mmCIF file of C-alpha atoms and ligand atoms in Angstrom:
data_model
loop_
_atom_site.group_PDB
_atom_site.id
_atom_site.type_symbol
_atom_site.label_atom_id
_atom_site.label_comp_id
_atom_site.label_asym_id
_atom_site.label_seq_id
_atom_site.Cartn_x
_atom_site.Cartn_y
_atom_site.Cartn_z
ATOM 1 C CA UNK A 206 75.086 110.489 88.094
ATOM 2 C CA UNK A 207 75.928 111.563 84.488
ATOM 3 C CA UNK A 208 74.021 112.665 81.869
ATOM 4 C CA UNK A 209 74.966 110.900 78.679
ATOM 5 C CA UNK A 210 72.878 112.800 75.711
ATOM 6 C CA UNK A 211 69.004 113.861 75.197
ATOM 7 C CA UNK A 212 66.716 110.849 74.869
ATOM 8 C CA UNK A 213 65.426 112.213 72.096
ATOM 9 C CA UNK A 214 69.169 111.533 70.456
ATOM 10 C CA UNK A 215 68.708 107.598 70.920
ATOM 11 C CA UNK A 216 67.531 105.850 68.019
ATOM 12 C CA UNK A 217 65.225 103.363 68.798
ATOM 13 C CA UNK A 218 66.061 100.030 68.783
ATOM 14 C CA UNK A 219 70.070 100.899 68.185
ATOM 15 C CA UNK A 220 73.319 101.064 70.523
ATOM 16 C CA UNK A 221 75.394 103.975 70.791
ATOM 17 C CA UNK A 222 78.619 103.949 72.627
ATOM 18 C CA UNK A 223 79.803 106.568 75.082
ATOM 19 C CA UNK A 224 82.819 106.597 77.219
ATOM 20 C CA UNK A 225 83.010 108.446 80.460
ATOM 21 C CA UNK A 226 85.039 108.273 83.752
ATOM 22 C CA UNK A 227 86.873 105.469 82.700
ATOM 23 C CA UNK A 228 83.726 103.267 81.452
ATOM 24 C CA UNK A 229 82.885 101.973 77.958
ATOM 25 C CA UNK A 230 78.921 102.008 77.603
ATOM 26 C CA UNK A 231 76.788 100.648 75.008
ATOM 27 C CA UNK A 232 73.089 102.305 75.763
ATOM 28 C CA UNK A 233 70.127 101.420 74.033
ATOM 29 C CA UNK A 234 66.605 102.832 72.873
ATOM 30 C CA UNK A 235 63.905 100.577 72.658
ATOM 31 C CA UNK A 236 60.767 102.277 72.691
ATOM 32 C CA UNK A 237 60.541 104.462 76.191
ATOM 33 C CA UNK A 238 63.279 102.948 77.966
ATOM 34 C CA UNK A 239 66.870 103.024 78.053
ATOM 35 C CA UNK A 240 69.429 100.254 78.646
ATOM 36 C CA UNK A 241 72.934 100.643 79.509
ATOM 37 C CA UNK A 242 75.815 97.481 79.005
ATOM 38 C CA UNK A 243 79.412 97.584 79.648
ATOM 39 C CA UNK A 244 80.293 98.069 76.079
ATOM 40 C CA UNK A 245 82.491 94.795 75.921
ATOM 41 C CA UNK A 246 82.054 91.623 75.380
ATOM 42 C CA UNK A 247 83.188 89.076 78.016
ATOM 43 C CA UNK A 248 84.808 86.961 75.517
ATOM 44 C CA UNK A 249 86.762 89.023 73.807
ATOM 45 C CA UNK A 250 87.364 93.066 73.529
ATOM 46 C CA UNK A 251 84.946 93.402 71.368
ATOM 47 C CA UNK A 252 82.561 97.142 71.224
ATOM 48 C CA UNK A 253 79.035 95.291 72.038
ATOM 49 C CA UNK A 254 77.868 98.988 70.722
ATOM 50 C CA UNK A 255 78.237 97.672 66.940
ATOM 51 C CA UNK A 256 75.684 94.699 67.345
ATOM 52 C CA UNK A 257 72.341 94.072 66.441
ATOM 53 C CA UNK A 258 69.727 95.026 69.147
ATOM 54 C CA UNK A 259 66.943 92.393 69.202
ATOM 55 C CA UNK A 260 64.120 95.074 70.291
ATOM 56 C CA UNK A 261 61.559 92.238 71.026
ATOM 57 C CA UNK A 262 63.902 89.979 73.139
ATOM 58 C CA UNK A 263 65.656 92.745 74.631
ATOM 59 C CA UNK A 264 68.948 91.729 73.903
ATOM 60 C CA UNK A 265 72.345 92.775 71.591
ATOM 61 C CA UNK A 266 74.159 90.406 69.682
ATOM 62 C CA UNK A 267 78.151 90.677 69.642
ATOM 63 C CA UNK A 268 79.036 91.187 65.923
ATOM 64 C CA UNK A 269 81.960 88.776 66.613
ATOM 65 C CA UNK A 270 81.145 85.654 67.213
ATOM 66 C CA UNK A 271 77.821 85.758 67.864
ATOM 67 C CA UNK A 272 76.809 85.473 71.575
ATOM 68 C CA UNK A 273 73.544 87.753 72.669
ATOM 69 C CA UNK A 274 73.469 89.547 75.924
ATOM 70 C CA UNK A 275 70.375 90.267 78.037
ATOM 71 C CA UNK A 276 69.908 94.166 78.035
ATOM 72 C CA UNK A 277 68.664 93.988 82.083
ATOM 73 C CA UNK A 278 70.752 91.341 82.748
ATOM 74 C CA UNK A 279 73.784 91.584 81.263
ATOM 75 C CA UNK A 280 74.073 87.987 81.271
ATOM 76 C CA UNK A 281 74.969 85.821 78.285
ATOM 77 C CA UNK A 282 72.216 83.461 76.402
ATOM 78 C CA UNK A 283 74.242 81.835 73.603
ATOM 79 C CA UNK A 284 77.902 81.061 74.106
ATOM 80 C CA UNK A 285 80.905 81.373 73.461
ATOM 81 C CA UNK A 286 80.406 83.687 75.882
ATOM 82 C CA UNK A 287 80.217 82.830 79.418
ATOM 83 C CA UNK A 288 80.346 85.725 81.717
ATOM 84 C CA UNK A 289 78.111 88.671 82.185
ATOM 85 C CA UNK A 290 79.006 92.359 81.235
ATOM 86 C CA UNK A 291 77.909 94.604 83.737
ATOM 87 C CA UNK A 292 74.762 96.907 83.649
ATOM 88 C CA UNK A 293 74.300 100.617 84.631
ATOM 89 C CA UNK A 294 71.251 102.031 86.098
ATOM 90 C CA UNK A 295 69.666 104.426 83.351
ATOM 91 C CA UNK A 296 66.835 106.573 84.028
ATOM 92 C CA UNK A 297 65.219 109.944 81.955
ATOM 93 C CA UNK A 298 65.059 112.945 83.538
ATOM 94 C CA UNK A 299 63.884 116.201 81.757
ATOM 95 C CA UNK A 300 64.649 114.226 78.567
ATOM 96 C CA UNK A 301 68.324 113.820 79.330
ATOM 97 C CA UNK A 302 69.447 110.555 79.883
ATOM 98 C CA UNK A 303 71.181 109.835 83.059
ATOM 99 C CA UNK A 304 73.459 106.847 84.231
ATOM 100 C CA UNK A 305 74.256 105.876 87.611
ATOM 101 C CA UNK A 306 77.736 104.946 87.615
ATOM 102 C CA UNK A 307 79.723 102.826 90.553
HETATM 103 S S1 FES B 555 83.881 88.432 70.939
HETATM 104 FE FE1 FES B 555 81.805 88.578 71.432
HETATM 105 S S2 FES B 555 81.112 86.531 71.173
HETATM 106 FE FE2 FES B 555 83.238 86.406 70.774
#
């Protein structure tokens, strides 16, 4: 378990990216819940963290090329990607946001 920042310090309905124990994360705010993505994209090494959050589909769109990834999936729903990026259990405690890493 890690705490990544106060909740409060999410912007709703944007990405941040944070790096710890070897893991790139994009997390995102929508509204009371928190989302967290490996922050890059499965087609290329791209920061997922400098999309466009779609607060209303739940997804972020890769800047690059275009592809949008499920925020509680992690899985692709446009190509070119293919292949899901992985997602971290994220929950709020005492206002600090907390990942479960594996
Ligand atoms: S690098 Fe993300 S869709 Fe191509």
């Amino acid at each position: 378990m890690f705490e990544l920042c106060r909740f409060d310090d999410l912007a709703d309905g944007e990405a941040r990216r944070f790096e710890l124990d070897g893991h790139r994360l994009a997390v995102v705010r929508i509204g009371d819940e928190a989302y967290a993505l490996g922050d890059r994209c499965s087609h290329q090494d791209i920061s997922l963290s400098e999309g466009v959050v779609d607060p209303d589909e739940f997804t972020i769109e890769c800047w690059k090329h275009g592809s949008t990834f499920d925020l509680r999936t992690g899985k692709p729903q446009t190509l070119p990607a293919t292949r899901p990026v992985p997602v971290y259990e994220v929950s709020v405690r005492d206002g600090m946001v907390v990942v479960d890493l594996p």
